[in-house]
Coordinates of C-alpha atoms in Angstrom, one line a residue:
M457 CA 0.0 0.0 0.0
R458 CA 3.4 3.1 -0.2
A459 CA 14.4 15.8 2.8
R460 CA 22.0 20.0 4.2
P461 CA 26.2 22.1 5.3
L462 CA 29.8 21.6 3.7
A463 CA 29.1 24.9 2.0
L464 CA 30.7 26.6 -0.9
L465 CA 31.1 29.9 0.9
A466 CA 32.5 33.3 0.0
L467 CA 34.5 34.9 2.8
A468 CA 33.6 38.4 3.9
P469 CA 36.3 40.9 3.0
T470 CA 38.4 42.3 5.9
V471 CA 39.7 45.8 6.4
A472 CA 42.6 46.6 4.2
Q473 CA 46.0 46.3 5.8
A474 CA 49.1 48.4 5.2
Q475 CA 50.7 45.6 3.2
A476 CA 48.5 43.2 1.2
P477 CA 49.1 39.6 2.1
A478 CA 50.7 37.2 -0.4
P479 CA 48.1 35.4 -2.5
V480 CA 47.1 32.0 -1.2
A481 CA 46.9 29.3 -3.7
K482 CA 43.4 27.8 -4.0
A483 CA 43.2 24.2 -3.2
P484 CA 42.2 22.1 -6.1
A485 CA 38.6 21.0 -6.1
T486 CA 37.8 17.4 -5.1
P487 CA 36.1 15.2 -7.7
L488 CA 32.9 15.5 -5.8
Q489 CA 33.1 19.3 -5.6
S490 CA 33.7 19.5 -9.4
R491 CA 30.7 17.4 -10.1
V492 CA 28.6 19.5 -7.7
E493 CA 29.6 22.7 -9.4
A494 CA 28.8 21.3 -12.9
L495 CA 25.2 20.8 -11.9
V496 CA 24.4 24.4 -12.7
V497 CA 25.4 23.8 -16.3
L498 CA 23.7 20.5 -16.5
F499 CA 20.4 21.8 -15.2
A500 CA 20.6 24.8 -17.6
G501 CA 20.5 22.2 -20.4
G502 CA 24.2 21.9 -21.1
G503 CA 26.9 19.4 -20.4
D504 CA 27.9 16.2 -22.1
F505 CA 25.5 13.4 -21.2
E506 CA 27.9 10.6 -22.0
A507 CA 30.9 12.2 -20.3
D508 CA 28.9 13.3 -17.3
F509 CA 27.0 10.2 -16.5
A510 CA 28.2 6.6 -15.9
D511 CA 27.1 3.7 -17.9
R512 CA 24.8 2.4 -15.2
F513 CA 23.0 5.7 -15.0
R514 CA 22.6 6.0 -18.8
A515 CA 21.2 2.5 -18.9
A516 CA 18.3 3.7 -16.7
I517 CA 17.8 7.3 -17.8
S518 CA 18.0 8.5 -21.4
P519 CA 19.3 11.9 -22.5
E520 CA 15.7 12.8 -23.6
Q521 CA 14.3 11.9 -20.2
M522 CA 17.0 14.0 -18.4
A523 CA 16.2 16.9 -20.7
V524 CA 12.5 16.7 -19.9
V525 CA 13.3 16.8 -16.1
T526 CA 15.6 19.8 -16.3
A527 CA 13.3 21.7 -18.7
K528 CA 10.4 21.2 -16.3
L529 CA 12.4 22.7 -13.5
R530 CA 13.4 25.7 -15.6
D531 CA 9.8 26.2 -16.6
Q532 CA 8.8 26.2 -13.0
F533 CA 11.6 28.0 -11.3
G534 CA 13.5 29.9 -14.1
K535 CA 17.2 29.8 -14.8
P536 CA 19.6 27.8 -12.6
L537 CA 22.0 30.3 -10.9
A538 CA 24.3 28.7 -8.4
I539 CA 24.9 26.0 -5.8
E540 CA 23.5 27.4 -2.6
R541 CA 24.3 24.6 -0.2
V542 CA 26.3 21.4 -0.2
Q543 CA 26.5 18.7 2.5
A544 CA 28.9 15.9 1.8
T545 CA 27.6 12.7 3.3
G546 CA 30.6 10.7 2.1
A547 CA 33.6 11.0 -0.2
W548 CA 31.4 10.4 -3.3
L549 CA 28.0 11.4 -2.1
A550 CA 26.4 14.8 -1.3
D551 CA 23.1 16.5 -0.6
V552 CA 23.0 19.7 -2.8
T553 CA 20.7 22.7 -3.0
L554 CA 20.6 24.2 -6.5
G555 CA 19.4 27.7 -6.7
F556 CA 17.1 29.0 -9.5
D557 CA 15.7 32.4 -10.3
H558 CA 12.5 31.6 -8.3
G559 CA 13.2 28.6 -6.2
T560 CA 15.5 25.8 -5.2
A561 CA 15.9 22.1 -5.9
S562 CA 17.2 19.6 -3.4
I563 CA 19.4 17.0 -5.1
T564 CA 21.2 13.9 -3.9
L565 CA 24.3 13.4 -6.0
Q566 CA 26.5 10.3 -6.1
I567 CA 29.7 9.8 -8.3
E568 CA 32.0 7.0 -9.2
P569 CA 34.9 6.4 -6.7
T570 CA 37.4 6.2 -9.5
A571 CA 38.3 8.5 -12.5
P572 CA 36.7 9.9 -14.4
Y573 CA 34.3 10.2 -11.4
R574 CA 31.1 10.3 -13.5
I575 CA 27.6 10.6 -11.9
I576 CA 26.1 7.3 -10.9
G577 CA 23.1 8.7 -9.0
L578 CA 21.2 11.9 -9.3
R579 CA 17.9 12.3 -7.4
I580 CA 15.7 15.4 -7.0
T581 CA 14.3 15.0 -3.5
G582 CA 12.3 18.2 -3.3
T583 CA 11.7 21.7 -4.7
Q584 CA 10.8 25.0 -3.0
Y585 CA 9.6 28.4 -4.2
R586 CA 11.6 31.3 -2.8
D587 CA 8.4 33.3 -2.0
D588 CA 6.4 30.3 -0.9
T589 CA 3.6 30.7 1.7
F590 CA 1.0 28.4 3.2
A591 CA -1.6 30.3 1.2
H592 CA 0.2 29.3 -2.1
I593 CA 0.3 25.7 -0.9
A594 CA -3.4 25.7 -0.1
A595 CA -4.2 27.1 -3.5
D596 CA -2.1 24.4 -5.2
L597 CA -3.8 21.7 -3.1
R598 CA -7.3 23.0 -4.0
A599 CA -6.3 22.8 -7.7
L600 CA -5.7 19.1 -7.6
P601 CA -8.5 16.9 -9.1
G602 CA -10.5 14.9 -6.6
S603 CA -10.6 15.5 -2.9
V604 CA -7.9 16.9 -0.6
G605 CA -7.5 17.5 3.1
F606 CA -4.5 19.3 4.7
G607 CA -3.5 20.9 7.9
V608 CA -0.4 22.3 9.7
Y609 CA -0.8 22.3 13.5
A610 CA 1.3 23.6 16.4
L611 CA 1.3 20.9 19.0
E612 CA 0.7 22.6 22.4
G613 CA -0.6 21.6 25.8
R614 CA -4.3 21.8 24.9
G615 CA -3.9 19.8 21.7
P616 CA -3.2 20.7 18.1
R617 CA -3.7 24.3 17.2
P618 CA -4.3 24.9 13.4
V619 CA -1.9 27.1 11.5
I620 CA -3.6 26.5 8.2
E621 CA -6.3 24.0 7.1
V622 CA -7.8 22.9 3.9
N623 CA -10.9 20.7 4.3
A624 CA -9.2 19.5 7.5
G625 CA -12.4 18.0 9.0
G626 CA -13.2 15.9 6.0
V627 CA -12.9 12.2 6.5
A628 CA -11.0 10.5 3.7
P629 CA -9.1 7.2 2.9
I630 CA -5.6 7.3 4.4
G631 CA -4.0 4.0 3.3
S632 CA -1.3 2.7 5.6
S633 CA -1.5 5.8 7.8
F634 CA -3.8 3.6 9.9
K635 CA -0.7 1.8 11.1
L636 CA -0.1 4.8 13.4
W637 CA -3.1 3.6 15.4
V638 CA -1.6 0.1 15.6
L639 CA 1.7 1.7 16.8
A640 CA -0.2 3.7 19.4
E641 CA -1.8 0.5 20.9
A642 CA 1.6 -1.2 21.0
V643 CA 2.9 1.9 22.9
R644 CA 0.0 1.7 25.3
Q645 CA 0.6 -2.0 26.0
V646 CA 4.3 -1.5 26.6
R647 CA 3.7 1.6 28.8
T648 CA 1.2 -0.3 31.0
G649 CA 3.4 -3.4 31.4
M650 CA 1.2 -5.7 29.4
R651 CA 4.0 -6.3 26.9
R652 CA 7.7 -5.4 26.3
W653 CA 9.3 -4.4 23.1
S654 CA 11.5 -7.4 23.5
D655 CA 8.6 -9.9 23.6
V656 CA 9.0 -12.6 20.9
V657 CA 6.0 -13.7 18.8
T658 CA 5.6 -15.8 15.8
L659 CA 5.3 -14.2 12.3
G660 CA 1.7 -14.6 11.1
P661 CA 0.2 -15.3 7.7
R662 CA 1.7 -13.5 4.7
S663 CA 0.0 -10.4 3.3
L664 CA 0.7 -8.6 0.0
P665 CA 3.7 -6.3 -0.2
S666 CA 4.6 -3.5 0.6
G667 CA 7.2 -4.9 2.8
Q668 CA 9.7 -7.7 3.1
M669 CA 8.4 -10.0 5.8
Q670 CA 6.0 -11.7 3.4
A671 CA 9.2 -13.5 2.1
W672 CA 10.4 -14.5 5.6
P673 CA 10.1 -18.1 6.7
A674 CA 6.6 -19.0 8.0
G675 CA 6.4 -18.9 11.7
A676 CA 9.7 -17.0 12.2
P677 CA 10.2 -15.7 15.7
V678 CA 10.3 -11.9 15.8
T679 CA 10.2 -9.3 18.6
L680 CA 7.4 -6.8 19.0
Q681 CA 9.8 -4.0 18.3
T682 CA 10.9 -5.7 15.0
L683 CA 7.3 -5.9 13.9
A684 CA 6.5 -2.3 14.8
T685 CA 9.8 -1.0 13.2
M686 CA 9.1 -2.8 9.9
M687 CA 5.5 -1.6 10.0
V688 CA 6.4 2.0 10.4
S689 CA 9.7 2.3 8.5
I690 CA 8.8 0.4 5.3
S691 CA 5.1 -0.1 5.8
D692 CA 5.4 -3.9 6.0
N693 CA 2.0 -5.4 5.7
T694 CA 2.8 -8.8 7.0
A695 CA 4.4 -7.2 10.1
T696 CA 1.3 -5.1 10.5
D697 CA -1.1 -8.0 10.4
T698 CA 1.0 -10.0 12.9
L699 CA 1.2 -7.1 15.2
M700 CA -2.6 -6.5 15.1
A701 CA -3.2 -10.1 15.9
T702 CA -0.8 -10.0 18.8
L703 CA -2.2 -6.8 20.3
A704 CA -5.9 -7.9 19.7
R705 CA -8.2 -6.2 17.2
A706 CA -10.6 -5.0 19.9
R707 CA -7.8 -3.1 21.7
V708 CA -6.5 -1.6 18.5
D709 CA -10.0 -0.5 17.6
A710 CA -10.4 1.1 21.0
M711 CA -7.2 3.1 20.4
V712 CA -8.7 4.8 17.4
A713 CA -11.0 6.8 19.7
T714 CA -8.3 7.2 22.4
V715 CA -5.9 9.0 20.1
G716 CA -8.7 11.4 19.1
V717 CA -10.4 10.3 15.9
A718 CA -13.6 12.2 15.9
D719 CA -15.7 9.6 14.0
P720 CA -14.2 6.1 14.8
A721 CA -17.3 4.3 13.5
R722 CA -16.4 5.3 10.0
T723 CA -13.3 3.2 10.0
L724 CA -14.1 0.3 12.4
P725 CA -13.5 -2.5 12.6
L726 CA -9.9 -1.8 11.5
L727 CA -9.1 -4.2 8.7
T728 CA -5.8 -6.0 8.5
T729 CA -4.1 -5.5 5.2
R730 CA -4.9 -9.0 4.1
E731 CA -8.6 -8.5 4.9
A732 CA -8.7 -5.3 3.0
A733 CA -7.1 -6.8 -0.1
A734 CA -9.4 -9.9 0.1
I735 CA -12.6 -7.9 0.4
K736 CA -11.6 -5.6 -2.4
A737 CA -10.9 -8.7 -4.6
D738 CA -14.3 -10.4 -3.9
P739 CA -17.4 -8.7 -5.3
T740 CA -19.7 -10.4 -2.9
L741 CA -17.7 -9.4 0.2
L742 CA -17.1 -5.9 -1.2
A743 CA -20.9 -5.3 -1.7
A744 CA -21.7 -6.7 1.8
W745 CA -18.9 -4.6 3.5
T746 CA -19.9 -1.3 1.9
R747 CA -23.6 -1.6 2.9
S748 CA -23.0 -2.7 6.5
G749 CA -22.5 -0.7 9.7
V750 CA -19.9 -1.5 12.3
A751 CA -21.7 -4.5 13.8
G752 CA -22.4 -5.9 10.4
R753 CA -18.8 -5.5 9.3
R754 CA -17.6 -7.3 12.4
T755 CA -20.0 -10.2 11.7
L756 CA -18.8 -10.4 8.1
L757 CA -15.2 -10.7 9.2
L758 CA -16.0 -13.4 11.7
A759 CA -18.2 -15.4 9.2
N760 CA -15.6 -15.2 6.4
R761 CA -12.4 -15.6 8.5
A762 CA -11.4 -19.0 6.9
K763 CA -12.3 -17.8 3.4
I764 CA -10.2 -14.6 3.8
A765 CA -7.2 -16.5 5.3
A766 CA -7.2 -19.0 2.3
M767 CA -7.9 -16.6 -0.5
P768 CA -5.1 -16.2 -3.0
L769 CA -4.1 -12.5 -3.4
D770 CA -2.6 -10.9 -6.5
V771 CA -0.5 -7.7 -6.0
A772 CA -1.4 -6.8 -9.6
M773 CA -4.8 -5.7 -8.4
F774 CA -3.2 -2.5 -7.1
D775 CA -1.3 -1.8 -10.3
G776 CA -4.0 0.0 -12.2
A777 CA -7.2 2.0 -11.4
P778 CA -8.4 2.7 -7.8
V779 CA -10.0 -0.3 -6.1
A780 CA -12.9 0.8 -3.9
P781 CA -11.0 3.5 -2.0
D782 CA -14.3 5.0 -0.7
G783 CA -15.6 1.7 0.5
V784 CA -12.9 -0.6 1.8
E785 CA -10.2 1.4 3.5
W786 CA -9.1 3.1 6.7
F787 CA -10.6 6.6 7.2
A788 CA -9.6 9.8 9.0
S789 CA -9.4 13.6 8.7
P790 CA -6.2 15.7 8.9
R791 CA -7.4 16.8 12.3
D792 CA -7.7 13.2 13.4
M793 CA -4.2 12.4 12.2
A794 CA -2.8 15.5 13.9
R795 CA -4.3 14.3 17.2
T796 CA -2.8 10.9 16.6
L797 CA 0.6 12.3 16.0
D798 CA 0.3 14.4 19.1
W799 CA -0.7 11.4 21.2
L800 CA 2.4 9.5 20.0
R801 CA 4.5 12.6 20.8
M802 CA 3.2 12.7 24.4
H803 CA 3.1 9.0 25.1
G804 CA 5.7 7.4 22.8
D805 CA 9.0 6.3 24.3
G806 CA 12.5 6.3 22.8
P807 CA 11.9 3.3 20.5
T808 CA 8.7 4.8 19.3
Q809 CA 10.4 8.1 18.2
A810 CA 13.2 6.1 16.6
M811 CA 10.8 4.0 14.5
L812 CA 9.0 7.1 13.2
A813 CA 12.4 8.7 12.3
I814 CA 13.8 5.9 10.3
N815 CA 11.9 7.1 7.2
P816 CA 11.3 10.8 7.8
G817 CA 9.2 11.2 4.6
I818 CA 11.5 14.0 3.4
A819 CA 15.0 14.2 1.9
P820 CA 17.8 13.7 4.5
G821 CA 19.0 17.3 4.1
S822 CA 15.5 18.6 4.9
A823 CA 15.2 16.3 7.9
R824 CA 18.4 17.7 9.3
A825 CA 16.8 21.1 9.4
F826 CA 14.7 19.8 12.4
G827 CA 15.6 18.6 15.8
Y828 CA 13.3 15.6 15.1
A829 CA 11.4 14.5 12.1
G830 CA 9.1 11.5 12.2
Y831 CA 6.7 10.2 9.5
K832 CA 4.2 7.7 8.4
G833 CA 2.2 7.8 5.2
G834 CA 0.1 5.6 3.0
S835 CA -0.8 5.1 -0.6
E836 CA -2.5 2.9 -3.1
P837 CA -4.0 3.7 -6.5
G838 CA -6.2 6.7 -6.1
V839 CA -5.1 7.4 -2.5
I840 CA -2.1 9.1 -0.8
A841 CA -1.7 10.4 2.7
M842 CA 1.3 11.9 4.5
N843 CA 1.8 12.6 8.2
H844 CA 4.8 14.4 9.6
L845 CA 5.7 14.9 13.3
L846 CA 8.3 17.7 13.5
N847 CA 10.3 19.4 16.2
T848 CA 11.9 22.6 15.1
R849 CA 15.5 23.6 16.1
D850 CA 14.0 26.1 18.6
G851 CA 12.0 23.3 20.3
H852 CA 8.5 23.7 18.9
W853 CA 6.4 20.7 17.8
Y854 CA 4.3 20.6 14.7
A855 CA 2.2 18.1 12.8
V856 CA 1.9 18.4 9.0
T857 CA -0.7 16.1 7.6
G858 CA -2.6 15.7 4.4
N859 CA -4.4 13.4 2.0
W860 CA -5.6 13.3 -1.6
H861 CA -7.8 10.8 -3.2
R862 CA -10.0 10.2 -6.3
G863 CA -12.1 7.2 -7.3
D864 CA -11.8 7.6 -11.0
A865 CA -8.0 7.6 -11.6
A866 CA -4.6 7.3 -9.9
V867 CA -3.2 10.3 -8.0
D868 CA 0.2 11.8 -8.7
D869 CA 2.1 10.7 -5.7
A870 CA 5.2 12.8 -6.6
A871 CA 3.2 16.0 -7.1
F872 CA 1.5 15.6 -3.7
A873 CA 4.7 14.8 -1.9
A874 CA 6.3 17.9 -3.5
I875 CA 3.6 20.1 -2.1
M876 CA 3.8 18.5 1.3
A877 CA 7.6 19.0 1.3
R878 CA 7.0 22.7 0.7
A879 CA 4.8 22.8 3.8
V880 CA 7.5 21.0 5.8
A881 CA 10.1 23.5 4.6
L882 CA 8.0 26.4 5.7
V883 CA 7.6 24.9 9.2
A884 CA 11.4 24.6 9.4
R885 CA 11.8 28.3 8.5

């Protein structure tokens, strides 16, 4: 179901002395610095594709594809001007901020470790307008086809305080974001002494990817912390289902109201990922689920437990058009998810914060602008949701949460993530 500074700085001039110092020879640029500096020319449409990029890069990306990407950035932000920031994360790897007339692009650059030090990895991890505002972000969200919800919240003693909202009370499908509720119940059980993160349980039945644990040996022993970490960091569905069974569905369902979801009945009972896929794949179960209330849905799950457990599932069902996102899903509003993040902030322990920070949902350089950046999102065809828990360098906590869905076509995950990254960047500033 589915981001910096070794800076290139100019020194400020000093007051002139009686005798000018002897000129100091400039140290030769390292291979990494040379490739970083060449990005300005490359994104202006220049450079030599074959000489600049290694064979493995050219095998995946054609000159025409690269030209389309750089032209799109110029159309959006104007002419590339200069490298504004560089943070080397290794001898051959760096996070780079490339400045344009009207904005910046965050880029992760990797080069070969041997001459001629060509580029083997170049990834644009985010963009930002120079004059961006929350009002601009809200306008861009409202222009998306389908339905959107969005909110930025200051997390204070009395609960989340809205900074800006767009349809923030609207309930919408949120994909794997529901795993935050599973995490919250695990936190509660550990805090109350019912369980320990080190408890060992048996890996349960396989679900569809995303994840890795569907390929692990059946019945493998795993700790509670392993399951929760895999669930949050890579959205592992098999880990999620095993954790839900371990914690007990009734307790996880109760946590939905505890964390502050305003209308828990809309999303209860919480489906495991296998159950959701199975019901979507079976027209009879799908029709029964969508016309039932909470009690009827619980009865349906109980009566069809064996059928759902044995049903073969095909991941290809999620490769095309949306599959019943308004009927079989997990549902919440941005306000609900802000309250969920706030609950985890106040009640989560060290392992909880560490799990949420493994995949911060933004480029590494952007994450380093915060004292803490935690994240959990979710997506499937027609649905994307993103939920950021952020602590600024001056100690203020924020939640940035949003969703976008449509029932008639897939959503553009990259476009939505770019808008959310702009909101996160504004919070950092």
